[in-house]
Amino acid sequence: MSRYPLANVHPEAKIGNNVIIEPFATVQNDVEIGDGSWIGPNAVIMEGARIGKDCKIFPGAVISGIPQDLKFKGEKTTTEIGDRSTIRECVTINRGTVDKYKTVVGTDCLIMAYAHLGHDCLVGNHCILGNTVQLAGHVIIDDFAIFGGACAVQQFSKIGAHAYIGGGSLVRKDVPPFTKAAREPLSYAGINTVGLRRRGYTSEKINEIQEIYRFIFLKGLNNSKAIDLVEKEIGASTERDYILDFVRNSERGIMKGYGGND
């Protein structure tokens, strides 16, 4: 049994079982909310929202607002939020444009207060965006990435899985997987060792990842030469191939290297 006394819920919205919609929240037409989700007071769930099961949308959040893009002409697009994700106070998430037709937040994510996700962003599973993180349009973030508070990410940037972006960073280049990024301009700051250990990576695998990034960031090589040497010196593995494919296919270029210890 779902409950939403005093909320403004469109009669054609699709509301799952055991959903609670608090007073003064608004749910527009063409919205789907999965079983067990909670919509806080004064949250606004706009057309095209697809919210999964057991999600929590806190007061003041605006989900699936139209894109802040002058080319947008009212196309039918969506915002998709995966199961068990939490969207904190006053977060804004814009729906997609004709580029991808959707903006996506994966499962088990935490988007902290006052963050903004622009149109056509694709955020993977188990990601954390700190308070006031600002994503421009078309940003792609892979699983388990973490952003400290007040980061700003330029449009079309890509962030690899398990990356950690230090608070207050300006992200103008792609951030490869498993790395830490900080400083201005954004630079390599080592491997996200703590995060990898928490997720079950062995010391041997972490050492392999570190060695790959020594070639890429710490030996003064261009990317093509670094990739060639890694392929010759380090045996194929899921992690190695993911890193090399990410660097090889980066259209914006990857962040700067750094000569300090990793």
PDB file of N, CA, C and O in Angstrom, residues 169-204:
ATOM      1  N   SER A 169      38.137  19.845  -6.960  1.00  0.00           N
ATOM      2  CA  SER A 169      38.873  19.687  -8.214  1.00  0.00           C
ATOM      3  C   SER A 169      38.074  20.200  -9.409  1.00  0.00           C
ATOM      4  O   SER A 169      36.843  20.093  -9.458  1.00  0.00           O
ATOM      5  N   LEU A 170      38.787  20.740 -10.383  1.00  0.00           N
ATOM      6  CA  LEU A 170      38.211  21.119 -11.673  1.00  0.00           C
ATOM      7  C   LEU A 170      38.636  20.061 -12.684  1.00  0.00           C
ATOM      8  O   LEU A 170      39.824  19.925 -12.984  1.00  0.00           O
ATOM      9  N   VAL A 171      37.667  19.310 -13.193  1.00  0.00           N
ATOM     10  CA  VAL A 171      37.962  18.170 -14.062  1.00  0.00           C
ATOM     11  C   VAL A 171      37.741  18.595 -15.510  1.00  0.00           C
ATOM     12  O   VAL A 171      36.609  18.735 -15.965  1.00  0.00           O
ATOM     13  N   ARG A 172      38.851  18.795 -16.219  1.00  0.00           N
ATOM     14  CA  ARG A 172      38.794  19.205 -17.624  1.00  0.00           C
ATOM     15  C   ARG A 172      39.264  18.103 -18.562  1.00  0.00           C
ATOM     16  O   ARG A 172      39.125  18.222 -19.773  1.00  0.00           O
ATOM     17  N   LYS A 173      39.875  17.064 -18.006  1.00  0.00           N
ATOM     18  CA  LYS A 173      40.388  15.943 -18.778  1.00  0.00           C
ATOM     19  C   LYS A 173      39.809  14.643 -18.229  1.00  0.00           C
ATOM     20  O   LYS A 173      39.244  14.604 -17.131  1.00  0.00           O
ATOM     21  N   ASP A 174      39.948  13.560 -18.982  1.00  0.00           N
ATOM     22  CA  ASP A 174      39.472  12.260 -18.524  1.00  0.00           C
ATOM     23  C   ASP A 174      40.366  11.741 -17.387  1.00  0.00           C
ATOM     24  O   ASP A 174      41.583  11.964 -17.372  1.00  0.00           O
ATOM     25  N   VAL A 175      39.735  11.028 -16.452  1.00  0.00           N
ATOM     26  CA  VAL A 175      40.438  10.473 -15.288  1.00  0.00           C
ATOM     27  C   VAL A 175      40.417   8.955 -15.414  1.00  0.00           C
ATOM     28  O   VAL A 175      39.351   8.341 -15.309  1.00  0.00           O
ATOM     29  N   PRO A 176      41.565   8.323 -15.622  1.00  0.00           N
ATOM     30  CA  PRO A 176      41.583   6.875 -15.829  1.00  0.00           C
ATOM     31  C   PRO A 176      41.159   6.088 -14.594  1.00  0.00           C
ATOM     32  O   PRO A 176      41.200   6.594 -13.465  1.00  0.00           O
ATOM     33  N   PRO A 177      40.760   4.836 -14.795  1.00  0.00           N
ATOM     34  CA  PRO A 177      40.279   4.007 -13.682  1.00  0.00           C
ATOM     35  C   PRO A 177      41.349   3.728 -12.638  1.00  0.00           C
ATOM     36  O   PRO A 177      42.550   3.716 -12.939  1.00  0.00           O
ATOM     37  N   PHE A 178      40.892   3.528 -11.401  1.00  0.00           N
ATOM     38  CA  PHE A 178      41.703   3.121 -10.251  1.00  0.00           C
ATOM     39  C   PHE A 178      42.611   4.233  -9.707  1.00  0.00           C
ATOM     40  O   PHE A 178      43.373   3.991  -8.776  1.00  0.00           O
ATOM     41  N   THR A 179      42.559   5.420 -10.267  1.00  0.00           N
ATOM     42  CA  THR A 179      43.484   6.475  -9.867  1.00  0.00           C
ATOM     43  C   THR A 179      42.869   7.436  -8.860  1.00  0.00           C
ATOM     44  O   THR A 179      41.656   7.502  -8.689  1.00  0.00           O
ATOM     45  N   LYS A 180      43.741   8.197  -8.202  1.00  0.00           N
ATOM     46  CA  LYS A 180      43.339   9.372  -7.453  1.00  0.00           C
ATOM     47  C   LYS A 180      43.744  10.598  -8.259  1.00  0.00           C
ATOM     48  O   LYS A 180      44.819  10.628  -8.879  1.00  0.00           O
ATOM     49  N   ALA A 181      42.883  11.625  -8.233  1.00  0.00           N
ATOM     50  CA  ALA A 181      43.141  12.850  -8.990  1.00  0.00           C
ATOM     51  C   ALA A 181      42.939  14.047  -8.078  1.00  0.00           C
ATOM     52  O   ALA A 181      41.984  14.092  -7.304  1.00  0.00           O
ATOM     53  N   ALA A 182      43.846  15.016  -8.178  1.00  0.00           N
ATOM     54  CA  ALA A 182      43.758  16.197  -7.326  1.00  0.00           C
ATOM     55  C   ALA A 182      44.611  17.304  -7.954  1.00  0.00           C
ATOM     56  O   ALA A 182      45.133  17.163  -9.048  1.00  0.00           O
ATOM     57  N   ARG A 183      44.735  18.407  -7.239  1.00  0.00           N
ATOM     58  CA  ARG A 183      45.570  19.557  -7.602  1.00  0.00           C
ATOM     59  C   ARG A 183      44.950  20.356  -8.752  1.00  0.00           C
ATOM     60  O   ARG A 183      43.927  19.990  -9.315  1.00  0.00           O
ATOM     61  N   GLU A 184      45.602  21.462  -9.073  1.00  0.00           N
ATOM     62  CA  GLU A 184      45.189  22.320 -10.186  1.00  0.00           C
ATOM     63  C   GLU A 184      46.429  22.683 -10.992  1.00  0.00           C
ATOM     64  O   GLU A 184      47.353  23.293 -10.455  1.00  0.00           O
ATOM     65  N   PRO A 185      46.506  22.326 -12.280  1.00  0.00           N
ATOM     66  CA  PRO A 185      45.487  21.562 -12.995  1.00  0.00           C
ATOM     67  C   PRO A 185      45.414  20.117 -12.492  1.00  0.00           C
ATOM     68  O   PRO A 185      46.376  19.612 -11.900  1.00  0.00           O
ATOM     69  N   LEU A 186      44.291  19.472 -12.755  1.00  0.00           N
ATOM     70  CA  LEU A 186      44.052  18.133 -12.241  1.00  0.00           C
ATOM     71  C   LEU A 186      45.164  17.182 -12.673  1.00  0.00           C
ATOM     72  O   LEU A 186      45.513  17.109 -13.851  1.00  0.00           O
ATOM     73  N   SER A 187      45.719  16.459 -11.703  1.00  0.00           N
ATOM     74  CA  SER A 187      46.884  15.621 -11.948  1.00  0.00           C
ATOM     75  C   SER A 187      46.756  14.276 -11.243  1.00  0.00           C
ATOM     76  O   SER A 187      46.027  14.142 -10.252  1.00  0.00           O
ATOM     77  N   TYR A 188      47.515  13.334 -11.732  1.00  0.00           N
ATOM     78  CA  TYR A 188      47.619  12.013 -11.113  1.00  0.00           C
ATOM     79  C   TYR A 188      48.184  12.138  -9.701  1.00  0.00           C
ATOM     80  O   TYR A 188      49.209  12.789  -9.475  1.00  0.00           O
ATOM     81  N   ALA A 189      47.522  11.509  -8.744  1.00  0.00           N
ATOM     82  CA  ALA A 189      47.967  11.568  -7.348  1.00  0.00           C
ATOM     83  C   ALA A 189      48.095  10.170  -6.757  1.00  0.00           C
ATOM     84  O   ALA A 189      47.970   9.989  -5.550  1.00  0.00           O
ATOM     85  N   GLY A 190      48.324   9.186  -7.602  1.00  0.00           N
ATOM     86  CA  GLY A 190      48.505   7.825  -7.137  1.00  0.00           C
ATOM     87  C   GLY A 190      47.302   6.944  -7.418  1.00  0.00           C
ATOM     88  O   GLY A 190      46.378   7.302  -8.151  1.00  0.00           O
ATOM     89  N   ILE A 191      47.328   5.769  -6.818  1.00  0.00           N
ATOM     90  CA  ILE A 191      46.285   4.762  -6.981  1.00  0.00           C
ATOM     91  C   ILE A 191      45.311   4.868  -5.806  1.00  0.00           C
ATOM     92  O   ILE A 191      45.701   5.154  -4.683  1.00  0.00           O
ATOM     93  N   ASN A 192      44.053   4.594  -6.069  1.00  0.00           N
ATOM     94  CA  ASN A 192      43.038   4.593  -5.005  1.00  0.00           C
ATOM     95  C   ASN A 192      43.151   3.295  -4.210  1.00  0.00           C
ATOM     96  O   ASN A 192      42.265   2.448  -4.202  1.00  0.00           O
ATOM     97  N   THR A 193      44.271   3.164  -3.514  1.00  0.00           N
ATOM     98  CA  THR A 193      44.593   1.916  -2.818  1.00  0.00           C
ATOM     99  C   THR A 193      43.549   1.562  -1.762  1.00  0.00           C
ATOM    100  O   THR A 193      43.131   0.395  -1.652  1.00  0.00           O
ATOM    101  N   VAL A 194      43.138   2.545  -0.987  1.00  0.00           N
ATOM    102  CA  VAL A 194      42.168   2.281   0.086  1.00  0.00           C
ATOM    103  C   VAL A 194      40.861   1.748  -0.497  1.00  0.00           C
ATOM    104  O   VAL A 194      40.309   0.743  -0.031  1.00  0.00           O
ATOM    105  N   GLY A 195      40.359   2.400  -1.533  1.00  0.00           N
ATOM    106  CA  GLY A 195      39.116   1.951  -2.148  1.00  0.00           C
ATOM    107  C   GLY A 195      39.230   0.567  -2.746  1.00  0.00           C
ATOM    108  O   GLY A 195      38.321  -0.262  -2.626  1.00  0.00           O
ATOM    109  N   LEU A 196      40.368   0.282  -3.385  1.00  0.00           N
ATOM    110  CA  LEU A 196      40.540  -1.030  -3.999  1.00  0.00           C
ATOM    111  C   LEU A 196      40.607  -2.132  -2.944  1.00  0.00           C
ATOM    112  O   LEU A 196      40.031  -3.209  -3.120  1.00  0.00           O
ATOM    113  N   ARG A 197      41.285  -1.871  -1.840  1.00  0.00           N
ATOM    114  CA  ARG A 197      41.335  -2.875  -0.776  1.00  0.00           C
ATOM    115  C   ARG A 197      39.955  -3.123  -0.187  1.00  0.00           C
ATOM    116  O   ARG A 197      39.587  -4.274   0.120  1.00  0.00           O
ATOM    117  N   ARG A 198      39.187  -2.072  -0.017  1.00  0.00           N
ATOM    118  CA  ARG A 198      37.835  -2.230   0.513  1.00  0.00           C
ATOM    119  C   ARG A 198      36.976  -3.091  -0.406  1.00  0.00           C
ATOM    120  O   ARG A 198      36.048  -3.761   0.051  1.00  0.00           O
ATOM    121  N   ARG A 199      37.287  -3.083  -1.689  1.00  0.00           N
ATOM    122  CA  ARG A 199      36.479  -3.829  -2.652  1.00  0.00           C
ATOM    123  C   ARG A 199      37.101  -5.159  -3.015  1.00  0.00           C
ATOM    124  O   ARG A 199      36.710  -5.796  -4.006  1.00  0.00           O
ATOM    125  N   GLY A 200      38.077  -5.611  -2.242  1.00  0.00           N
ATOM    126  CA  GLY A 200      38.573  -6.967  -2.379  1.00  0.00           C
ATOM    127  C   GLY A 200      39.735  -7.167  -3.310  1.00  0.00           C
ATOM    128  O   GLY A 200      40.105  -8.316  -3.596  1.00  0.00           O
ATOM    129  N   TYR A 201      40.360  -6.086  -3.790  1.00  0.00           N
ATOM    130  CA  TYR A 201      41.524  -6.252  -4.653  1.00  0.00           C
ATOM    131  C   TYR A 201      42.720  -6.722  -3.825  1.00  0.00           C
ATOM    132  O   TYR A 201      42.977  -6.211  -2.739  1.00  0.00           O
ATOM    133  N   THR A 202      43.472  -7.658  -4.339  1.00  0.00           N
ATOM    134  CA  THR A 202      44.637  -8.185  -3.637  1.00  0.00           C
ATOM    135  C   THR A 202      45.818  -7.216  -3.759  1.00  0.00           C
ATOM    136  O   THR A 202      45.854  -6.354  -4.662  1.00  0.00           O
ATOM    137  N   SER A 203      46.785  -7.389  -2.893  1.00  0.00           N
ATOM    138  CA  SER A 203      48.001  -6.565  -2.965  1.00  0.00           C
ATOM    139  C   SER A 203      48.706  -6.766  -4.301  1.00  0.00           C
ATOM    140  O   SER A 203      49.250  -5.807  -4.880  1.00  0.00           O
ATOM    141  N   GLU A 204      48.714  -7.998  -4.803  1.00  0.00           N
ATOM    142  CA  GLU A 204      49.355  -8.272  -6.087  1.00  0.00           C
ATOM    143  C   GLU A 204      48.687  -7.516  -7.222  1.00  0.00           C
ATOM    144  O   GLU A 204      49.360  -6.937  -8.090  1.00  0.00           O
TER     145      GLU A 204
END
